[in-house]
Short mmCIF file of C-alpha atoms in Angstrom, two decimals:
data_model
loop_
_atom_site.label_atom_id
_atom_site.label_comp_id
_atom_site.label_asym_id
_atom_site.label_seq_id
_atom_site.Cartn_x
_atom_site.Cartn_y
_atom_site.Cartn_z
CA MET A 1 -12.66 -0.82 -6.01
CA ASN A 2 -13.57 2.86 -5.66
CA VAL A 3 -17.32 2.30 -5.21
CA VAL A 4 -16.92 -0.57 -2.77
CA SER A 5 -14.16 1.06 -0.61
CA SER A 6 -15.76 4.50 -0.60
CA VAL A 7 -19.20 3.27 0.40
CA SER A 8 -17.68 0.96 3.06
CA LEU A 9 -15.55 3.82 4.34
CA ILE A 10 -18.66 6.03 4.71
CA MET A 11 -20.50 3.30 6.53
CA ALA A 12 -17.58 2.74 8.87
CA ASN A 13 -17.15 6.43 9.50
CA LYS A 14 -20.86 6.72 10.22
CA GLN A 15 -20.56 4.17 13.02
CA LEU A 16 -17.36 5.77 14.26
CA MET A 17 -18.46 9.40 14.25
CA SER A 18 -22.22 9.37 14.90
CA SER A 19 -23.50 10.09 18.39
CA SER A 20 -25.19 6.67 18.41
CA GLY A 21 -21.80 5.11 17.63
CA TYR A 22 -18.47 6.12 19.09
CA ALA A 23 -18.86 9.88 18.75
CA PHE A 24 -15.36 10.39 17.27
CA ALA A 25 -16.01 13.93 15.98
CA PHE A 26 -12.54 14.67 14.59
CA ALA A 27 -12.97 14.37 10.79
CA THR A 28 -9.90 16.36 9.75
CA THR A 29 -7.64 14.49 12.14
CA LEU A 30 -9.11 11.17 10.97
CA THR A 31 -8.23 12.18 7.37
CA GLY A 32 -4.65 12.71 8.67
CA PHE A 33 -4.67 9.15 10.03
CA HIS A 34 -5.87 7.93 6.60
CA PHE A 35 -2.99 9.50 4.77
CA THR A 36 -0.52 8.35 7.44
CA VAL A 37 -1.48 4.68 6.80
CA THR A 38 -1.54 5.30 3.02
CA ALA A 39 1.94 6.80 3.20
CA LEU A 40 3.18 3.84 5.23
CA VAL A 41 1.81 1.37 2.65
CA GLY A 42 3.48 3.38 -0.14
CA TRP A 43 6.85 3.31 1.68
CA ILE A 44 6.57 -0.44 2.24
CA SER A 45 5.71 -0.92 -1.46
CA ASN A 46 8.73 1.10 -2.54
CA ALA A 47 11.04 -0.61 -0.02
CA THR A 48 10.08 -4.07 -1.19
CA GLY A 49 10.30 -3.26 -4.88
CA TYR A 50 6.58 -3.63 -5.72
CA SER A 51 6.55 0.03 -6.98
CA VAL A 52 9.22 2.34 -8.32
CA SER A 53 9.65 5.86 -7.03
CA LYS A 54 9.81 8.55 -9.77
CA HIS A 55 10.89 12.12 -9.42
CA VAL A 56 8.28 14.84 -8.98
CA PRO A 57 9.47 18.34 -7.94
CA LEU A 58 8.95 18.93 -4.21
CA TRP A 59 7.37 22.31 -4.73
CA GLU A 60 4.66 20.76 -6.97
CA LEU A 61 3.96 18.11 -4.27
CA VAL A 62 3.70 20.78 -1.59
CA TRP A 63 1.44 22.85 -3.82
CA PHE A 64 -0.81 19.91 -4.54
CA SER A 65 -0.99 18.95 -0.85
CA LEU A 66 -1.93 22.49 0.06
CA VAL A 67 -4.80 22.47 -2.44
CA ALA A 68 -5.92 18.99 -1.31
CA ASN A 69 -5.86 19.91 2.42
CA THR A 70 -7.68 23.19 1.75
CA SER A 71 -10.36 21.07 -0.06
CA ILE A 72 -10.78 18.86 3.03
CA THR A 73 -10.89 21.73 5.48
CA GLY A 74 -13.22 23.71 3.23
CA MET A 75 -15.66 20.86 2.94
CA ASN A 76 -15.77 20.33 6.77
CA LEU A 77 -16.25 24.11 7.36
CA SER A 78 -18.97 24.17 4.64
CA LEU A 79 -20.85 21.36 6.35
CA MET A 80 -20.59 23.09 9.68
CA LEU A 81 -21.65 26.58 8.57
CA ASN A 82 -24.32 25.68 5.97
CA SER A 83 -27.39 23.46 5.93
CA VAL A 84 -27.06 19.91 4.69
CA GLY A 85 -29.13 20.95 1.65
CA PHE A 86 -26.72 23.66 0.56
CA TYR A 87 -23.75 21.38 1.27
CA GLN A 88 -25.23 18.85 -1.15
CA ILE A 89 -25.82 21.58 -3.75
CA SER A 90 -22.17 22.69 -3.40
CA LYS A 91 -21.08 19.07 -4.07
CA LEU A 92 -23.35 18.84 -7.15
CA SER A 93 -21.78 22.08 -8.50
CA MET A 94 -18.43 20.28 -8.79
CA ILE A 95 -19.37 18.64 -12.12
CA PRO A 96 -19.87 21.95 -14.01
CA VAL A 97 -16.85 23.49 -12.29
CA VAL A 98 -14.67 20.48 -13.27
CA CYS A 99 -15.93 20.65 -16.86
CA LEU A 100 -15.20 24.34 -17.05
CA MET A 101 -11.72 24.00 -15.51
CA GLU A 102 -10.86 21.10 -17.88
CA TRP A 103 -11.95 23.25 -20.77
CA VAL A 104 -9.80 26.24 -19.57
CA LEU A 105 -6.74 24.29 -18.43
CA ASN A 106 -6.71 21.35 -20.85
CA SER A 107 -8.82 22.63 -23.77
CA LYS A 108 -11.17 19.70 -23.38
CA HIS A 109 -14.48 19.83 -25.14
CA TYR A 110 -17.71 17.91 -24.33
CA THR A 111 -20.44 16.81 -26.73
CA THR A 112 -24.10 17.82 -26.14
CA LYS A 113 -24.91 14.19 -25.19
CA VAL A 114 -22.26 14.12 -22.44
CA ILE A 115 -23.40 17.49 -21.04
CA SER A 116 -27.08 16.39 -21.13
CA ALA A 117 -26.21 13.15 -19.27
CA VAL A 118 -24.27 15.05 -16.56
CA VAL A 119 -27.18 17.40 -16.06
CA VAL A 120 -29.51 14.40 -15.64
CA VAL A 121 -27.21 12.82 -13.09
CA ALA A 122 -26.85 16.01 -11.09
CA ALA A 123 -30.71 16.58 -11.19
CA GLY A 124 -31.36 13.07 -9.96
CA VAL A 125 -28.92 13.28 -7.06
CA GLY A 126 -30.23 16.72 -6.20
CA ILE A 127 -33.80 15.41 -6.00
CA CYS A 128 -32.87 12.65 -3.63
CA THR A 129 -30.43 14.53 -1.42
CA VAL A 130 -31.27 18.24 -1.29
CA THR A 131 -33.85 19.18 1.37
CA ASP A 132 -33.58 22.38 3.38
CA VAL A 133 -31.31 25.06 1.91
CA GLU A 134 -29.88 27.69 4.23
CA VAL A 135 -26.72 29.70 3.48
CA ASN A 136 -24.75 32.50 5.01
CA ALA A 137 -21.79 34.60 3.81
CA LYS A 138 -19.07 32.60 5.67
CA GLY A 139 -20.56 29.27 4.66
CA PHE A 140 -20.94 30.40 1.02
CA ILE A 141 -17.24 31.48 0.82
CA CYS A 142 -16.11 28.16 2.39
CA ALA A 143 -18.26 26.19 -0.04
CA CYS A 144 -16.77 28.09 -2.98
CA VAL A 145 -13.21 27.49 -1.78
CA ALA A 146 -13.93 23.85 -1.22
CA VAL A 147 -15.54 23.30 -4.63
CA PHE A 148 -12.69 25.09 -6.41
CA CYS A 149 -9.90 23.30 -4.57
CA THR A 150 -11.58 19.85 -4.89
CA SER A 151 -12.01 20.33 -8.63
CA LEU A 152 -8.42 21.63 -9.09
CA GLN A 153 -7.07 18.70 -7.04
CA GLN A 154 -8.80 16.10 -9.19
CA ILE A 155 -7.71 17.70 -12.44
CA THR A 156 -4.11 17.99 -11.16
CA ILE A 157 -3.97 14.28 -10.31
CA GLY A 158 -4.54 13.40 -13.99
CA SER A 159 -2.20 16.17 -15.16
CA PHE A 160 0.69 15.00 -12.92
CA GLN A 161 0.39 11.41 -14.14
CA LYS A 162 0.66 12.50 -17.73
CA LYS A 163 3.29 15.21 -17.17
CA TYR A 164 5.77 13.01 -15.17
CA ASN A 165 4.74 9.67 -16.66
CA ILE A 166 4.10 8.38 -13.18
CA GLY A 167 1.66 5.65 -12.08
CA SER A 168 -1.36 6.28 -9.83
CA PHE A 169 0.01 4.50 -6.75
CA GLU A 170 3.50 6.07 -7.20
CA LEU A 171 1.99 9.55 -7.28
CA LEU A 172 -0.15 8.79 -4.23
CA SER A 173 3.01 7.56 -2.40
CA LYS A 174 4.56 10.94 -3.12
CA THR A 175 1.68 13.16 -1.96
CA ALA A 176 0.39 11.11 0.98
CA PRO A 177 3.29 11.81 3.40
CA ILE A 178 3.04 15.59 3.00
CA GLN A 179 -0.66 15.50 3.47
CA ALA A 180 -0.38 13.25 6.44
CA ILE A 181 2.13 15.41 8.30
CA SER A 182 0.22 18.65 7.70
CA LEU A 183 -3.15 17.14 8.63
CA ILE A 184 -1.85 15.42 11.78
CA ILE A 185 -0.41 18.77 12.93
CA LEU A 186 -3.29 21.09 11.91
CA GLY A 187 -6.15 18.58 12.15
CA PRO A 188 -6.75 18.70 15.90
CA PHE A 189 -6.89 22.56 15.87
CA VAL A 190 -9.35 22.59 12.94
CA ASP A 191 -11.52 19.95 14.62
CA TYR A 192 -11.51 21.93 17.88
CA TYR A 193 -12.69 24.99 15.98
CA LEU A 194 -15.41 22.91 14.31
CA ASN A 195 -16.90 21.15 17.32
CA GLY A 196 -15.18 22.58 20.40
CA ARG A 197 -13.84 19.19 21.49
CA SER A 198 -10.21 18.19 22.08
CA LEU A 199 -8.73 14.95 20.74
CA LEU A 200 -6.78 14.62 23.98
CA ASN A 201 -9.99 14.25 25.99
CA TYR A 202 -11.51 11.61 23.76
CA PRO A 203 -11.94 8.19 25.53
CA PHE A 204 -10.38 5.70 23.11
CA SER A 205 -12.16 2.34 23.57
CA GLY A 206 -11.44 -0.97 21.90
CA GLY A 207 -14.40 -0.50 19.57
CA ALA A 208 -13.43 3.00 18.58
CA THR A 209 -9.81 1.94 17.88
CA PHE A 210 -11.06 -0.96 15.71
CA PHE A 211 -13.21 1.32 13.59
CA ILE A 212 -10.41 3.88 13.29
CA LEU A 213 -8.08 1.13 11.98
CA LEU A 214 -10.88 -0.13 9.63
CA SER A 215 -11.42 3.35 8.41
CA CYS A 216 -7.69 3.78 7.70
CA SER A 217 -7.45 0.47 5.88
CA LEU A 218 -10.48 1.28 3.68
CA ALA A 219 -9.08 4.75 3.02
CA VAL A 220 -5.95 3.24 1.45
CA PHE A 221 -8.02 1.50 -1.22
CA CYS A 222 -10.29 4.56 -1.57
CA ASN A 223 -7.31 6.92 -2.23
CA MET A 224 -5.59 4.44 -4.48
CA SER A 225 -8.67 3.87 -6.59
CA GLN A 226 -9.37 7.62 -6.81
CA TYR A 227 -5.96 8.18 -8.36
CA LEU A 228 -6.49 5.13 -10.68
CA CYS A 229 -9.94 6.28 -11.89
CA ILE A 230 -8.84 9.86 -12.62
CA GLY A 231 -5.65 8.70 -14.36
CA ARG A 232 -7.59 6.17 -16.46
CA PHE A 233 -10.66 8.22 -17.26
CA SER A 234 -11.09 11.84 -16.27
CA ALA A 235 -12.10 14.16 -13.39
CA THR A 236 -15.54 14.55 -14.82
CA SER A 237 -16.06 10.76 -15.04
CA PHE A 238 -14.87 10.46 -11.43
CA GLN A 239 -17.51 13.06 -10.38
CA VAL A 240 -20.25 11.06 -12.11
CA LEU A 241 -18.90 7.96 -10.27
CA GLY A 242 -19.11 9.90 -7.04
CA HIS A 243 -22.82 10.44 -7.53
CA MET A 244 -23.28 6.67 -8.03
CA LYS A 245 -21.65 6.26 -4.62
CA THR A 246 -24.14 8.73 -3.16
CA VAL A 247 -27.01 6.52 -4.43
CA CYS A 248 -25.38 3.45 -2.85
CA VAL A 249 -24.94 5.22 0.42
CA LEU A 250 -28.59 6.22 0.51
CA ILE A 251 -29.66 2.63 -0.13
CA LEU A 252 -27.23 1.18 2.52
CA GLY A 253 -28.25 3.82 4.96
CA TRP A 254 -31.88 2.64 4.64
CA ILE A 255 -30.90 -1.01 4.97
CA LEU A 256 -28.31 -0.76 7.84
CA PHE A 257 -29.30 2.34 9.76
CA ASP A 258 -33.04 2.61 9.14
CA SER A 259 -32.71 5.92 7.34
CA ALA A 260 -35.86 7.29 5.73
CA LEU A 261 -36.36 6.47 2.05
CA THR A 262 -39.23 8.32 0.43
CA VAL A 263 -40.80 8.16 -3.07
CA LYS A 264 -38.92 11.40 -3.88
CA ASN A 265 -35.59 9.64 -2.94
CA ILE A 266 -36.39 6.59 -5.12
CA LEU A 267 -37.39 8.72 -8.12
CA GLY A 268 -34.25 10.81 -7.75
CA MET A 269 -32.06 7.73 -7.57
CA LEU A 270 -33.69 6.21 -10.68
CA LEU A 271 -33.16 9.44 -12.61
CA ALA A 272 -29.46 9.51 -11.45
CA VAL A 273 -28.88 5.97 -12.55
CA MET A 274 -30.50 6.64 -15.87
CA GLY A 275 -28.20 9.66 -16.30
CA MET A 276 -25.20 7.49 -15.53
CA VAL A 277 -26.24 4.94 -18.18
CA VAL A 278 -26.65 7.72 -20.71
CA TYR A 279 -23.27 9.22 -19.74
CA SER A 280 -21.53 5.88 -20.26
CA TRP A 281 -23.20 5.49 -23.66
CA ALA A 282 -22.29 9.11 -24.68
CA MET A 283 -18.64 8.60 -23.66
CA GLU A 284 -18.42 5.38 -25.68
CA ALA A 285 -19.97 7.11 -28.72
CA GLU A 286 -17.39 9.93 -28.31
CA LYS A 287 -14.56 7.47 -28.27
CA LYS A 288 -15.82 5.74 -31.45
CA VAL A 289 -16.03 9.07 -33.24
CA ALA A 290 -12.50 10.03 -32.14
CA ALA A 291 -10.98 6.65 -33.05
CA PRO A 292 -9.34 6.46 -36.56
CA VAL A 293 -11.30 4.46 -39.10
CA PRO A 294 -9.18 1.80 -40.87
CA ARG A 295 -9.29 1.98 -44.70
CA ILE A 296 -10.23 -0.96 -46.80
CA LYS A 297 -7.84 -2.09 -49.54
CA SER A 298 -10.05 -0.87 -52.43
CA GLU A 299 -9.96 2.71 -50.96
CA MET A 300 -6.18 2.83 -50.90
CA LEU A 301 -4.26 4.90 -53.44
CA ASP A 302 -2.72 3.14 -56.35
CA GLY A 303 0.62 1.61 -55.46
CA GLU A 304 0.16 1.58 -51.69
CA ASP A 305 0.00 -2.25 -51.62
CA VAL A 306 3.01 -2.53 -53.95
CA PRO A 307 6.02 -4.26 -52.34
CA LEU A 308 8.47 -1.82 -50.78
CA LYS A 309 11.33 -2.87 -53.19
CA ALA A 310 9.17 -1.67 -56.06
CA ARG A 311 8.92 1.86 -54.71
CA VAL A 312 12.42 2.95 -55.68
CA SER A 313 12.42 5.33 -58.64
CA GLY A 314 9.84 3.27 -60.58
CA VAL A 315 12.10 0.15 -60.68
CA PRO A 316 9.81 -2.81 -61.34
CA ALA A 317 9.59 -5.66 -58.89
CA VAL A 318 10.49 -9.19 -59.70
CA ASP A 319 8.16 -12.07 -58.87
CA LEU A 320 10.55 -14.68 -57.44
CA GLU A 321 8.11 -17.54 -58.09
CA ASP A 322 7.90 -17.18 -61.91
CA GLY A 323 10.63 -14.71 -62.79
CA GLU A 324 8.25 -12.23 -64.44
CA MET A 325 8.59 -8.51 -64.18
CA LYS A 326 5.76 -6.67 -62.34
CA SER A 327 4.99 -3.00 -63.21
#
């Protein structure tokens, strides 16, 4: 669900926001629309009884929304102030940052195989996406803030689900309204700062409205699956999954939009896919090592398979079939 909805969302947004499409250059406001529709779906689900609302302290929801919105704004500012190459490098740096934060906050440790696989994935995606690299002080600060907040947001999603014993969709239903309200209010001002264009002056056509609604619908599945993936697996696994989506986007961009696909891109994608396969194998191996090994009967201590009635102060058990005493 996450791969299909995310890649479809990127393709829809490319058509909506590109100059060759409908030139809707209001990314932050569009994200506000996404969370508005997501919040509406959550409200309908709660009202009809398909999901149950659980209590999460308001201050924690506000804190989480602040971190998440800072992540969105920081990413947009980073893309505007830095070159595309440095923007891609900053996204690749999220994997080591997430690993470090999970180690600091959750005392999570990674095996050498897992770390090696993550490095291979990042190297492969870096080869096929990073081109020119230009950076300045403002852009570097925005990139650092965006990477930190995005990593913290993804780790917090998993922590909240465990802490409050709340499902993925229920948690999303709690956070989406706060993010929607704040982004709808602040989004137009952020977008005006980014591109100097006002949302009030945008000519909404039938085609643009259709792609906005399509983008919002896909975003519901994208947001829902993000919470599901992080709750089921981990923030690190979700980052690896994110790089698989990057590979899919490059391939679909070549198929649908005639984007250039060089030998370097192909080699990078193959390396990234190989890293993902190794990562999956390493995680499965880690689970098998962590799983308890069942003992066979011959390895049990004497008396462990004796009936419970016989374990009372050495009283022998009686075999009801032949009436003999068992020691």
